[in-house]
């Protein structure tokens, strides 16, 4: 499954529970090299980018994992 498809699956299949899901990305500025983005802040996704409500644009190749916070399970991983 492609990253875009996995993100869209969560966005539409679990849209009532988006606050329970997060995208983990590579972040060179953070101390541990990763950052999490809550699904509720994702406005759009295409083949190349994630578009966030804050106006930030994240390249899709930086996504390394989709995780459910309630049980810490991995939905999708690179």
mmCIF file with all atom_site columns, N, CA and C in Angstrom:
data_model
loop_
_atom_site.group_PDB
_atom_site.id
_atom_site.type_symbol
_atom_site.label_atom_id
_atom_site.label_alt_id
_atom_site.label_comp_id
_atom_site.label_asym_id
_atom_site.label_entity_id
_atom_site.label_seq_id
_atom_site.pdbx_PDB_ins_code
_atom_site.Cartn_x
_atom_site.Cartn_y
_atom_site.Cartn_z
_atom_site.occupancy
_atom_site.B_iso_or_equiv
_atom_site.pdbx_formal_charge
_atom_site.auth_seq_id
_atom_site.auth_comp_id
_atom_site.auth_asym_id
_atom_site.auth_atom_id
_atom_site.pdbx_PDB_model_num
ATOM 1   N N  . UNK A 1 1  ? 0.842   -1.182 0.000  1.00 0.00 ? 1  UNK A N  1
ATOM 2   C CA . UNK A 1 1  ? 0.000   0.000  0.000  1.00 0.00 ? 1  UNK A CA 1
ATOM 3   C C  . UNK A 1 1  ? 0.890   1.249  0.000  1.00 0.00 ? 1  UNK A C  1
ATOM 4   N N  . UNK A 1 2  ? 0.547   2.191  -0.854 1.00 0.00 ? 2  UNK A N  1
ATOM 5   C CA . UNK A 1 2  ? 1.298   3.443  -0.918 1.00 0.00 ? 2  UNK A CA 1
ATOM 6   C C  . UNK A 1 2  ? 0.978   4.317  0.297  1.00 0.00 ? 2  UNK A C  1
ATOM 7   N N  . UNK A 1 3  ? 1.903   5.219  0.622  1.00 0.00 ? 3  UNK A N  1
ATOM 8   C CA . UNK A 1 3  ? 1.725   6.116  1.766  1.00 0.00 ? 3  UNK A CA 1
ATOM 9   C C  . UNK A 1 3  ? 0.429   6.904  1.621  1.00 0.00 ? 3  UNK A C  1
ATOM 10  N N  . UNK A 1 4  ? 0.225   7.473  0.461  1.00 0.00 ? 4  UNK A N  1
ATOM 11  C CA . UNK A 1 4  ? -0.974  8.278  0.210  1.00 0.00 ? 4  UNK A CA 1
ATOM 12  C C  . UNK A 1 4  ? -2.236  7.464  0.469  1.00 0.00 ? 4  UNK A C  1
ATOM 13  N N  . UNK A 1 5  ? -2.269  6.227  0.003  1.00 0.00 ? 5  UNK A N  1
ATOM 14  C CA . UNK A 1 5  ? -3.440  5.372  0.189  1.00 0.00 ? 5  UNK A CA 1
ATOM 15  C C  . UNK A 1 5  ? -3.672  5.050  1.664  1.00 0.00 ? 5  UNK A C  1
ATOM 16  N N  . UNK A 1 6  ? -2.593  4.796  2.399  1.00 0.00 ? 6  UNK A N  1
ATOM 17  C CA . UNK A 1 6  ? -2.714  4.500  3.830  1.00 0.00 ? 6  UNK A CA 1
ATOM 18  C C  . UNK A 1 6  ? -3.237  5.714  4.597  1.00 0.00 ? 6  UNK A C  1
ATOM 19  N N  . UNK A 1 7  ? -2.741  6.893  4.269  1.00 0.00 ? 7  UNK A N  1
ATOM 20  C CA . UNK A 1 7  ? -3.201  8.120  4.929  1.00 0.00 ? 7  UNK A CA 1
ATOM 21  C C  . UNK A 1 7  ? -4.671  8.366  4.612  1.00 0.00 ? 7  UNK A C  1
ATOM 22  N N  . UNK A 1 8  ? -5.043  8.230  3.356  1.00 0.00 ? 8  UNK A N  1
ATOM 23  C CA . UNK A 1 8  ? -6.443  8.435  2.974  1.00 0.00 ? 8  UNK A CA 1
ATOM 24  C C  . UNK A 1 8  ? -7.366  7.396  3.601  1.00 0.00 ? 8  UNK A C  1
ATOM 25  N N  . UNK A 1 9  ? -6.899  6.163  3.746  1.00 0.00 ? 9  UNK A N  1
ATOM 26  C CA . UNK A 1 9  ? -7.705  5.134  4.387  1.00 0.00 ? 9  UNK A CA 1
ATOM 27  C C  . UNK A 1 9  ? -8.047  5.552  5.818  1.00 0.00 ? 9  UNK A C  1
ATOM 28  N N  . UNK A 1 10 ? -7.051  6.002  6.565  1.00 0.00 ? 10 UNK A N  1
ATOM 29  C CA . UNK A 1 10 ? -7.294  6.443  7.943  1.00 0.00 ? 10 UNK A CA 1
ATOM 30  C C  . UNK A 1 10 ? -8.191  7.671  7.959  1.00 0.00 ? 10 UNK A C  1
ATOM 31  N N  . UNK A 1 11 ? -7.919  8.625  7.081  1.00 0.00 ? 11 UNK A N  1
ATOM 32  C CA . UNK A 1 11 ? -8.710  9.868  7.060  1.00 0.00 ? 11 UNK A CA 1
ATOM 33  C C  . UNK A 1 11 ? -10.187 9.614  6.805  1.00 0.00 ? 11 UNK A C  1
ATOM 34  N N  . UNK A 1 12 ? -10.520 8.651  5.959  1.00 0.00 ? 12 UNK A N  1
ATOM 35  C CA . UNK A 1 12 ? -11.919 8.425  5.609  1.00 0.00 ? 12 UNK A CA 1
ATOM 36  C C  . UNK A 1 12 ? -12.558 7.289  6.392  1.00 0.00 ? 12 UNK A C  1
ATOM 37  N N  . UNK A 1 13 ? -11.818 6.251  6.692  1.00 0.00 ? 13 UNK A N  1
ATOM 38  C CA . UNK A 1 13 ? -12.388 5.112  7.412  1.00 0.00 ? 13 UNK A CA 1
ATOM 39  C C  . UNK A 1 13 ? -12.575 5.408  8.900  1.00 0.00 ? 13 UNK A C  1
ATOM 40  N N  . UNK A 1 14 ? -11.666 6.194  9.477  1.00 0.00 ? 14 UNK A N  1
ATOM 41  C CA . UNK A 1 14 ? -11.704 6.481  10.913 1.00 0.00 ? 14 UNK A CA 1
ATOM 42  C C  . UNK A 1 14 ? -11.885 7.970  11.183 1.00 0.00 ? 14 UNK A C  1
ATOM 43  N N  . UNK A 1 15 ? -12.645 8.655  10.348 1.00 0.00 ? 15 UNK A N  1
ATOM 44  C CA . UNK A 1 15 ? -12.740 10.115 10.460 1.00 0.00 ? 15 UNK A CA 1
ATOM 45  C C  . UNK A 1 15 ? -13.354 10.585 11.772 1.00 0.00 ? 15 UNK A C  1
ATOM 46  N N  . UNK A 1 16 ? -14.117 9.745  12.473 1.00 0.00 ? 16 UNK A N  1
ATOM 47  C CA . UNK A 1 16 ? -14.659 10.125 13.774 1.00 0.00 ? 16 UNK A CA 1
ATOM 48  C C  . UNK A 1 16 ? -13.609 10.029 14.879 1.00 0.00 ? 16 UNK A C  1
ATOM 49  N N  . UNK A 1 17 ? -12.511 9.330  14.618 1.00 0.00 ? 17 UNK A N  1
ATOM 50  C CA . UNK A 1 17 ? -11.479 9.103  15.638 1.00 0.00 ? 17 UNK A CA 1
ATOM 51  C C  . UNK A 1 17 ? -10.104 9.595  15.185 1.00 0.00 ? 17 UNK A C  1
ATOM 52  N N  . UNK A 1 18 ? -10.047 10.617 14.378 1.00 0.00 ? 18 UNK A N  1
ATOM 53  C CA . UNK A 1 18 ? -8.761  11.082 13.843 1.00 0.00 ? 18 UNK A CA 1
ATOM 54  C C  . UNK A 1 18 ? -7.775  11.493 14.925 1.00 0.00 ? 18 UNK A C  1
ATOM 55  N N  . UNK A 1 19 ? -8.267  11.982 16.068 1.00 0.00 ? 19 UNK A N  1
ATOM 56  C CA . UNK A 1 19 ? -7.363  12.413 17.136 1.00 0.00 ? 19 UNK A CA 1
ATOM 57  C C  . UNK A 1 19 ? -6.574  11.245 17.719 1.00 0.00 ? 19 UNK A C  1
ATOM 58  N N  . UNK A 1 20 ? -6.994  10.012 17.425 1.00 0.00 ? 20 UNK A N  1
ATOM 59  C CA . UNK A 1 20 ? -6.299  8.830  17.924 1.00 0.00 ? 20 UNK A CA 1
ATOM 60  C C  . UNK A 1 20 ? -5.172  8.373  16.990 1.00 0.00 ? 20 UNK A C  1
ATOM 61  N N  . UNK A 1 21 ? -5.004  9.026  15.856 1.00 0.00 ? 21 UNK A N  1
ATOM 62  C CA . UNK A 1 21 ? -3.995  8.620  14.877 1.00 0.00 ? 21 UNK A CA 1
ATOM 63  C C  . UNK A 1 21 ? -2.975  9.725  14.661 1.00 0.00 ? 21 UNK A C  1
ATOM 64  N N  . UNK A 1 22 ? -1.744  9.306  14.353 1.00 0.00 ? 22 UNK A N  1
ATOM 65  C CA . UNK A 1 22 ? -0.690  10.273 14.068 1.00 0.00 ? 22 UNK A CA 1
ATOM 66  C C  . UNK A 1 22 ? 0.229   9.743  12.978 1.00 0.00 ? 22 UNK A C  1
ATOM 67  N N  . UNK A 1 23 ? 0.839   10.682 12.276 1.00 0.00 ? 23 UNK A N  1
ATOM 68  C CA . UNK A 1 23 ? 1.831   10.375 11.257 1.00 0.00 ? 23 UNK A CA 1
ATOM 69  C C  . UNK A 1 23 ? 3.191   10.702 11.860 1.00 0.00 ? 23 UNK A C  1
ATOM 70  N N  . UNK A 1 24 ? 4.123   9.774  11.772 1.00 0.00 ? 24 UNK A N  1
ATOM 71  C CA . UNK A 1 24 ? 5.483   9.998  12.259 1.00 0.00 ? 24 UNK A CA 1
ATOM 72  C C  . UNK A 1 24 ? 6.345   10.326 11.047 1.00 0.00 ? 24 UNK A C  1
ATOM 73  N N  . UNK A 1 25 ? 7.063   11.451 11.134 1.00 0.00 ? 25 UNK A N  1
ATOM 74  C CA . UNK A 1 25 ? 7.894   11.888 10.010 1.00 0.00 ? 25 UNK A CA 1
ATOM 75  C C  . UNK A 1 25 ? 9.342   12.054 10.445 1.00 0.00 ? 25 UNK A C  1
ATOM 76  N N  . UNK A 1 26 ? 10.235  12.018 9.477  1.00 0.00 ? 26 UNK A N  1
ATOM 77  C CA . UNK A 1 26 ? 11.640  12.344 9.706  1.00 0.00 ? 26 UNK A CA 1
ATOM 78  C C  . UNK A 1 26 ? 11.736  13.854 9.854  1.00 0.00 ? 26 UNK A C  1
ATOM 79  N N  . UNK A 1 27 ? 12.350  14.305 10.958 1.00 0.00 ? 27 UNK A N  1
ATOM 80  C CA . UNK A 1 27 ? 12.493  15.733 11.232 1.00 0.00 ? 27 UNK A CA 1
ATOM 81  C C  . UNK A 1 27 ? 13.928  16.000 11.665 1.00 0.00 ? 27 UNK A C  1
ATOM 82  N N  . UNK A 1 28 ? 14.703  16.586 10.799 1.00 0.00 ? 28 UNK A N  1
ATOM 83  C CA . UNK A 1 28 ? 16.116  16.830 11.088 1.00 0.00 ? 28 UNK A CA 1
ATOM 84  C C  . UNK A 1 28 ? 16.329  17.836 12.211 1.00 0.00 ? 28 UNK A C  1
ATOM 85  N N  . UNK A 1 29 ? 15.310  18.636 12.513 1.00 0.00 ? 29 UNK A N  1
ATOM 86  C CA . UNK A 1 29 ? 15.450  19.662 13.550 1.00 0.00 ? 29 UNK A CA 1
ATOM 87  C C  . UNK A 1 29 ? 15.176  19.138 14.958 1.00 0.00 ? 29 UNK A C  1
ATOM 88  N N  . UNK A 1 30 ? 14.499  18.016 15.079 1.00 0.00 ? 30 UNK A N  1
ATOM 89  C CA . UNK A 1 30 ? 14.171  17.497 16.408 1.00 0.00 ? 30 UNK A CA 1
ATOM 90  C C  . UNK A 1 30 ? 15.339  16.693 16.975 1.00 0.00 ? 30 UNK A C  1
ATOM 91  N N  . UNK A 1 31 ? 15.351  16.558 18.287 1.00 0.00 ? 31 UNK A N  1
ATOM 92  C CA . UNK A 1 31 ? 16.454  15.878 18.969 1.00 0.00 ? 31 UNK A CA 1
ATOM 93  C C  . UNK A 1 31 ? 16.549  14.398 18.599 1.00 0.00 ? 31 UNK A C  1
ATOM 94  N N  . UNK A 1 32 ? 15.408  13.724 18.474 1.00 0.00 ? 32 UNK A N  1
ATOM 95  C CA . UNK A 1 32 ? 15.439  12.293 18.164 1.00 0.00 ? 32 UNK A CA 1
ATOM 96  C C  . UNK A 1 32 ? 15.293  11.984 16.676 1.00 0.00 ? 32 UNK A C  1
ATOM 97  N N  . UNK A 1 33 ? 15.177  13.032 15.856 1.00 0.00 ? 33 UNK A N  1
ATOM 98  C CA . UNK A 1 33 ? 15.112  12.844 14.412 1.00 0.00 ? 33 UNK A CA 1
ATOM 99  C C  . UNK A 1 33 ? 13.734  12.538 13.861 1.00 0.00 ? 33 UNK A C  1
ATOM 100 N N  . UNK A 1 34 ? 12.715  12.523 14.754 1.00 0.00 ? 34 UNK A N  1
ATOM 101 C CA . UNK A 1 34 ? 11.351  12.243 14.323 1.00 0.00 ? 34 UNK A CA 1
ATOM 102 C C  . UNK A 1 34 ? 10.389  13.223 14.984 1.00 0.00 ? 34 UNK A C  1
ATOM 103 N N  . UNK A 1 35 ? 9.270   13.454 14.334 1.00 0.00 ? 35 UNK A N  1
ATOM 104 C CA . UNK A 1 35 ? 8.182   14.264 14.885 1.00 0.00 ? 35 UNK A CA 1
ATOM 105 C C  . UNK A 1 35 ? 6.866   13.590 14.549 1.00 0.00 ? 35 UNK A C  1
ATOM 106 N N  . UNK A 1 36 ? 5.856   13.878 15.358 1.00 0.00 ? 36 UNK A N  1
ATOM 107 C CA . UNK A 1 36 ? 4.532   13.326 15.074 1.00 0.00 ? 36 UNK A CA 1
ATOM 108 C C  . UNK A 1 36 ? 3.583   14.445 14.670 1.00 0.00 ? 36 UNK A C  1
ATOM 109 N N  . UNK A 1 37 ? 2.697   14.112 13.760 1.00 0.00 ? 37 UNK A N  1
ATOM 110 C CA . UNK A 1 37 ? 1.687   15.050 13.270 1.00 0.00 ? 37 UNK A CA 1
ATOM 111 C C  . UNK A 1 37 ? 0.330   14.395 13.499 1.00 0.00 ? 37 UNK A C  1
ATOM 112 N N  . UNK A 1 38 ? -0.553  15.044 14.246 1.00 0.00 ? 38 UNK A N  1
ATOM 113 C CA . UNK A 1 38 ? -1.887  14.461 14.438 1.00 0.00 ? 38 UNK A CA 1
ATOM 114 C C  . UNK A 1 38 ? -2.678  14.456 13.130 1.00 0.00 ? 38 UNK A C  1
ATOM 115 N N  . UNK A 1 39 ? -3.429  13.404 12.913 1.00 0.00 ? 39 UNK A N  1
ATOM 116 C CA . UNK A 1 39 ? -4.221  13.290 11.682 1.00 0.00 ? 39 UNK A CA 1
ATOM 117 C C  . UNK A 1 39 ? -5.231  14.410 11.547 1.00 0.00 ? 39 UNK A C  1
ATOM 118 N N  . UNK A 1 40 ? -5.688  14.939 12.664 1.00 0.00 ? 40 UNK A N  1
ATOM 119 C CA . UNK A 1 40 ? -6.690  16.008 12.616 1.00 0.00 ? 40 UNK A CA 1
ATOM 120 C C  . UNK A 1 40 ? -6.149  17.284 11.982 1.00 0.00 ? 40 UNK A C  1
ATOM 121 N N  . UNK A 1 41 ? -4.819  17.416 11.891 1.00 0.00 ? 41 UNK A N  1
ATOM 122 C CA . UNK A 1 41 ? -4.237  18.617 11.280 1.00 0.00 ? 41 UNK A CA 1
ATOM 123 C C  . UNK A 1 41 ? -3.938  18.451 9.791  1.00 0.00 ? 41 UNK A C  1
ATOM 124 N N  . UNK A 1 42 ? -4.164  17.260 9.230  1.00 0.00 ? 42 UNK A N  1
ATOM 125 C CA . UNK A 1 42 ? -3.930  17.020 7.804  1.00 0.00 ? 42 UNK A CA 1
ATOM 126 C C  . UNK A 1 42 ? -5.158  17.471 7.025  1.00 0.00 ? 42 UNK A C  1
ATOM 127 N N  . UNK A 1 43 ? -4.964  18.413 6.131  1.00 0.00 ? 43 UNK A N  1
ATOM 128 C CA . UNK A 1 43 ? -6.073  18.905 5.311  1.00 0.00 ? 43 UNK A CA 1
ATOM 129 C C  . UNK A 1 43 ? -6.169  18.199 3.967  1.00 0.00 ? 43 UNK A C  1
ATOM 130 N N  . UNK A 1 44 ? -5.004  17.848 3.404  1.00 0.00 ? 44 UNK A N  1
ATOM 131 C CA . UNK A 1 44 ? -4.989  17.247 2.068  1.00 0.00 ? 44 UNK A CA 1
ATOM 132 C C  . UNK A 1 44 ? -3.716  16.431 1.918  1.00 0.00 ? 44 UNK A C  1
ATOM 133 N N  . UNK A 1 45 ? -3.778  15.427 1.059  1.00 0.00 ? 45 UNK A N  1
ATOM 134 C CA . UNK A 1 45 ? -2.602  14.637 0.721  1.00 0.00 ? 45 UNK A CA 1
ATOM 135 C C  . UNK A 1 45 ? -2.646  14.363 -0.776 1.00 0.00 ? 45 UNK A C  1
ATOM 136 N N  . UNK A 1 46 ? -1.482  14.473 -1.421 1.00 0.00 ? 46 UNK A N  1
ATOM 137 C CA . UNK A 1 46 ? -1.390  14.079 -2.824 1.00 0.00 ? 46 UNK A CA 1
ATOM 138 C C  . UNK A 1 46 ? -0.200  13.139 -2.966 1.00 0.00 ? 46 UNK A C  1
ATOM 139 N N  . UNK A 1 47 ? 0.242   12.882 -4.169 1.00 0.00 ? 47 UNK A N  1
ATOM 140 C CA . UNK A 1 47 ? 1.330   11.922 -4.377 1.00 0.00 ? 47 UNK A CA 1
ATOM 141 C C  . UNK A 1 47 ? 2.669   12.393 -3.840 1.00 0.00 ? 47 UNK A C  1
ATOM 142 N N  . UNK A 1 48 ? 2.810   13.687 -3.571 1.00 0.00 ? 48 UNK A N  1
ATOM 143 C CA . UNK A 1 48 ? 4.103   14.222 -3.167 1.00 0.00 ? 48 UNK A CA 1
ATOM 144 C C  . UNK A 1 48 ? 4.138   14.901 -1.808 1.00 0.00 ? 48 UNK A C  1
ATOM 145 N N  . UNK A 1 49 ? 3.013   15.398 -1.316 1.00 0.00 ? 49 UNK A N  1
ATOM 146 C CA . UNK A 1 49 ? 3.023   16.224 -0.104 1.00 0.00 ? 49 UNK A CA 1
ATOM 147 C C  . UNK A 1 49 ? 1.826   15.968 0.801  1.00 0.00 ? 49 UNK A C  1
ATOM 148 N N  . UNK A 1 50 ? 2.051   16.263 2.104  1.00 0.00 ? 50 UNK A N  1
ATOM 149 C CA . UNK A 1 50 ? 0.971   16.387 3.083  1.00 0.00 ? 50 UNK A CA 1
ATOM 150 C C  . UNK A 1 50 ? 0.760   17.875 3.303  1.00 0.00 ? 50 UNK A C  1
ATOM 151 N N  . UNK A 1 51 ? -0.464  18.328 3.243  1.00 0.00 ? 51 UNK A N  1
ATOM 152 C CA . UNK A 1 51 ? -0.785  19.737 3.465  1.00 0.00 ? 51 UNK A CA 1
ATOM 153 C C  . UNK A 1 51 ? -1.481  19.851 4.815  1.00 0.00 ? 51 UNK A C  1
ATOM 154 N N  . UNK A 1 52 ? -0.898  20.632 5.726  1.00 0.00 ? 52 UNK A N  1
ATOM 155 C CA . UNK A 1 52 ? -1.419  20.745 7.077  1.00 0.00 ? 52 UNK A CA 1
ATOM 156 C C  . UNK A 1 52 ? -2.251  22.004 7.253  1.00 0.00 ? 52 UNK A C  1
ATOM 157 N N  . UNK A 1 53 ? -3.108  21.997 8.260  1.00 0.00 ? 53 UNK A N  1
ATOM 158 C CA . UNK A 1 53 ? -3.974  23.142 8.553  1.00 0.00 ? 53 UNK A CA 1
ATOM 159 C C  . UNK A 1 53 ? -3.159  24.385 8.882  1.00 0.00 ? 53 UNK A C  1
ATOM 160 N N  . UNK A 1 54 ? -1.965  24.213 9.405  1.00 0.00 ? 54 UNK A N  1
ATOM 161 C CA . UNK A 1 54 ? -1.099  25.338 9.770  1.00 0.00 ? 54 UNK A CA 1
ATOM 162 C C  . UNK A 1 54 ? -0.491  26.023 8.552  1.00 0.00 ? 54 UNK A C  1
ATOM 163 N N  . UNK A 1 55 ? -0.656  25.407 7.380  1.00 0.00 ? 55 UNK A N  1
ATOM 164 C CA . UNK A 1 55 ? -0.052  25.942 6.163  1.00 0.00 ? 55 UNK A CA 1
ATOM 165 C C  . UNK A 1 55 ? 1.260   25.264 5.813  1.00 0.00 ? 55 UNK A C  1
ATOM 166 N N  . UNK A 1 56 ? 1.763   24.425 6.715  1.00 0.00 ? 56 UNK A N  1
ATOM 167 C CA . UNK A 1 56 ? 2.997   23.689 6.443  1.00 0.00 ? 56 UNK A CA 1
ATOM 168 C C  . UNK A 1 56 ? 2.747   22.622 5.385  1.00 0.00 ? 56 UNK A C  1
ATOM 169 N N  . UNK A 1 57 ? 3.778   22.350 4.608  1.00 0.00 ? 57 UNK A N  1
ATOM 170 C CA . UNK A 1 57 ? 3.724   21.315 3.574  1.00 0.00 ? 57 UNK A CA 1
ATOM 171 C C  . UNK A 1 57 ? 4.863   20.342 3.859  1.00 0.00 ? 57 UNK A C  1
ATOM 172 N N  . UNK A 1 58 ? 4.531   19.070 4.025  1.00 0.00 ? 58 UNK A N  1
ATOM 173 C CA . UNK A 1 58 ? 5.507   18.037 4.363  1.00 0.00 ? 58 UNK A CA 1
ATOM 174 C C  . UNK A 1 58 ? 5.676   17.112 3.162  1.00 0.00 ? 58 UNK A C  1
ATOM 175 N N  . UNK A 1 59 ? 6.912   16.932 2.675  1.00 0.00 ? 59 UNK A N  1
ATOM 176 C CA . UNK A 1 59 ? 7.126   15.978 1.581  1.00 0.00 ? 59 UNK A CA 1
ATOM 177 C C  . UNK A 1 59 ? 6.736   14.562 2.027  1.00 0.00 ? 59 UNK A C  1
ATOM 178 N N  . UNK A 1 60 ? 6.036   13.862 1.192  1.00 0.00 ? 60 UNK A N  1
ATOM 179 C CA . UNK A 1 60 ? 5.508   12.541 1.535  1.00 0.00 ? 60 UNK A CA 1
ATOM 180 C C  . UNK A 1 60 ? 6.631   11.533 1.808  1.00 0.00 ? 60 UNK A C  1
ATOM 181 N N  . UNK A 1 61 ? 7.817   11.737 1.231  1.00 0.00 ? 61 UNK A N  1
ATOM 182 C CA . UNK A 1 61 ? 8.906   10.787 1.462  1.00 0.00 ? 61 UNK A CA 1
ATOM 183 C C  . UNK A 1 61 ? 9.444   10.855 2.886  1.00 0.00 ? 61 UNK A C  1
ATOM 184 N N  . UNK A 1 62 ? 9.059   11.862 3.656  1.00 0.00 ? 62 UNK A N  1
ATOM 185 C CA . UNK A 1 62 ? 9.481   11.962 5.058  1.00 0.00 ? 62 UNK A CA 1
ATOM 186 C C  . UNK A 1 62 ? 8.612   11.143 6.008  1.00 0.00 ? 62 UNK A C  1
ATOM 187 N N  . UNK A 1 63 ? 7.478   10.670 5.526  1.00 0.00 ? 63 UNK A N  1
ATOM 188 C CA . UNK A 1 63 ? 6.594   9.860  6.372  1.00 0.00 ? 63 UNK A CA 1
ATOM 189 C C  . UNK A 1 63 ? 7.224   8.487  6.566  1.00 0.00 ? 63 UNK A C  1
ATOM 190 N N  . UNK A 1 64 ? 7.365   8.073  7.829  1.00 0.00 ? 64 UNK A N  1
ATOM 191 C CA . UNK A 1 64 ? 7.948   6.757  8.096  1.00 0.00 ? 64 UNK A CA 1
ATOM 192 C C  . UNK A 1 64 ? 6.967   5.798  8.765  1.00 0.00 ? 64 UNK A C  1
ATOM 193 N N  . UNK A 1 65 ? 5.872   6.354  9.351  1.00 0.00 ? 65 UNK A N  1
ATOM 194 C CA . UNK A 1 65 ? 4.956   5.477  10.062 1.00 0.00 ? 65 UNK A CA 1
ATOM 195 C C  . UNK A 1 65 ? 3.609   6.169  10.291 1.00 0.00 ? 65 UNK A C  1
ATOM 196 N N  . UNK A 1 66 ? 2.562   5.362  10.338 1.00 0.00 ? 66 UNK A N  1
ATOM 197 C CA . UNK A 1 66 ? 1.246   5.812  10.788 1.00 0.00 ? 66 UNK A CA 1
ATOM 198 C C  . UNK A 1 66 ? 0.934   4.971  12.018 1.00 0.00 ? 66 UNK A C  1
ATOM 199 N N  . UNK A 1 67 ? 0.586   5.657  13.112 1.00 0.00 ? 67 UNK A N  1
ATOM 200 C CA . UNK A 1 67 ? 0.415   4.958  14.382 1.00 0.00 ? 67 UNK A CA 1
ATOM 201 C C  . UNK A 1 67 ? -0.907  5.346  15.048 1.00 0.00 ? 67 UNK A C  1
ATOM 202 N N  . UNK A 1 68 ? -1.528  4.348  15.703 1.00 0.00 ? 68 UNK A N  1
ATOM 203 C CA . UNK A 1 68 ? -2.709  4.608  16.527 1.00 0.00 ? 68 UNK A CA 1
ATOM 204 C C  . UNK A 1 68 ? -2.212  4.826  17.952 1.00 0.00 ? 68 UNK A C  1
ATOM 205 N N  . UNK A 1 69 ? -2.544  5.965  18.543 1.00 0.00 ? 69 UNK A N  1
ATOM 206 C CA . UNK A 1 69 ? -2.026  6.338  19.856 1.00 0.00 ? 69 UNK A CA 1
ATOM 207 C C  . UNK A 1 69 ? -2.614  5.511  20.995 1.00 0.00 ? 69 UNK A C  1
ATOM 208 N N  . UNK A 1 70 ? -3.883  5.136  20.908 1.00 0.00 ? 70 UNK A N  1
ATOM 209 C CA . UNK A 1 70 ? -4.546  4.463  22.030 1.00 0.00 ? 70 UNK A CA 1
ATOM 210 C C  . UNK A 1 70 ? -3.875  3.149  22.429 1.00 0.00 ? 70 UNK A C  1
ATOM 211 N N  . UNK A 1 71 ? -3.422  2.382  21.463 1.00 0.00 ? 71 UNK A N  1
ATOM 212 C CA . UNK A 1 71 ? -2.751  1.120  21.782 1.00 0.00 ? 71 UNK A CA 1
ATOM 213 C C  . UNK A 1 71 ? -1.336  1.051  21.207 1.00 0.00 ? 71 UNK A C  1
ATOM 214 N N  . UNK A 1 72 ? -0.854  2.175  20.695 1.00 0.00 ? 72 UNK A N  1
ATOM 215 C CA . UNK A 1 72 ? 0.505   2.293  20.154 1.00 0.00 ? 72 UNK A CA 1
ATOM 216 C C  . UNK A 1 72 ? 0.772   1.294  19.024 1.00 0.00 ? 72 UNK A C  1
ATOM 217 N N  . UNK A 1 73 ? -0.262  0.938  18.279 1.00 0.00 ? 73 UNK A N  1
ATOM 218 C CA . UNK A 1 73 ? -0.076  -0.014 17.182 1.00 0.00 ? 73 UNK A CA 1
ATOM 219 C C  . UNK A 1 73 ? 0.271   0.711  15.886 1.00 0.00 ? 73 UNK A C  1
ATOM 220 N N  . UNK A 1 74 ? 1.058   0.048  15.073 1.00 0.00 ? 74 UNK A N  1
ATOM 221 C CA . UNK A 1 74 ? 1.485   0.591  13.791 1.00 0.00 ? 74 UNK A CA 1
ATOM 222 C C  . UNK A 1 74 ? 0.472   0.201  12.722 1.00 0.00 ? 74 UNK A C  1
ATOM 223 N N  . UNK A 1 75 ? -0.070  1.205  12.036 1.00 0.00 ? 75 UNK A N  1
ATOM 224 C CA . UNK A 1 75 ? -1.033  0.980  10.965 1.00 0.00 ? 75 UNK A CA 1
ATOM 225 C C  . UNK A 1 75 ? -0.308  0.774  9.641  1.00 0.00 ? 75 UNK A C  1
ATOM 226 N N  . UNK A 1 76 ? 0.742   1.554  9.448  1.00 0.00 ? 76 UNK A N  1
ATOM 227 C CA . UNK A 1 76 ? 1.549   1.465  8.231  1.00 0.00 ? 76 UNK A CA 1
ATOM 228 C C  . UNK A 1 76 ? 2.976   1.855  8.597  1.00 0.00 ? 76 UNK A C  1
ATOM 229 N N  . UNK A 1 77 ? 3.949   1.196  8.005  1.00 0.00 ? 77 UNK A N  1
ATOM 230 C CA . UNK A 1 77 ? 5.353   1.513  8.265  1.00 0.00 ? 77 UNK A CA 1
ATOM 231 C C  . UNK A 1 77 ? 6.172   1.304  7.003  1.00 0.00 ? 77 UNK A C  1
ATOM 232 N N  . UNK A 1 78 ? 7.175   2.120  6.849  1.00 0.00 ? 78 UNK A N  1
ATOM 233 C CA . UNK A 1 78 ? 8.080   2.017  5.717  1.00 0.00 ? 78 UNK A CA 1
ATOM 234 C C  . UNK A 1 78 ? 9.000   0.832  5.898  1.00 0.00 ? 78 UNK A C  1
#
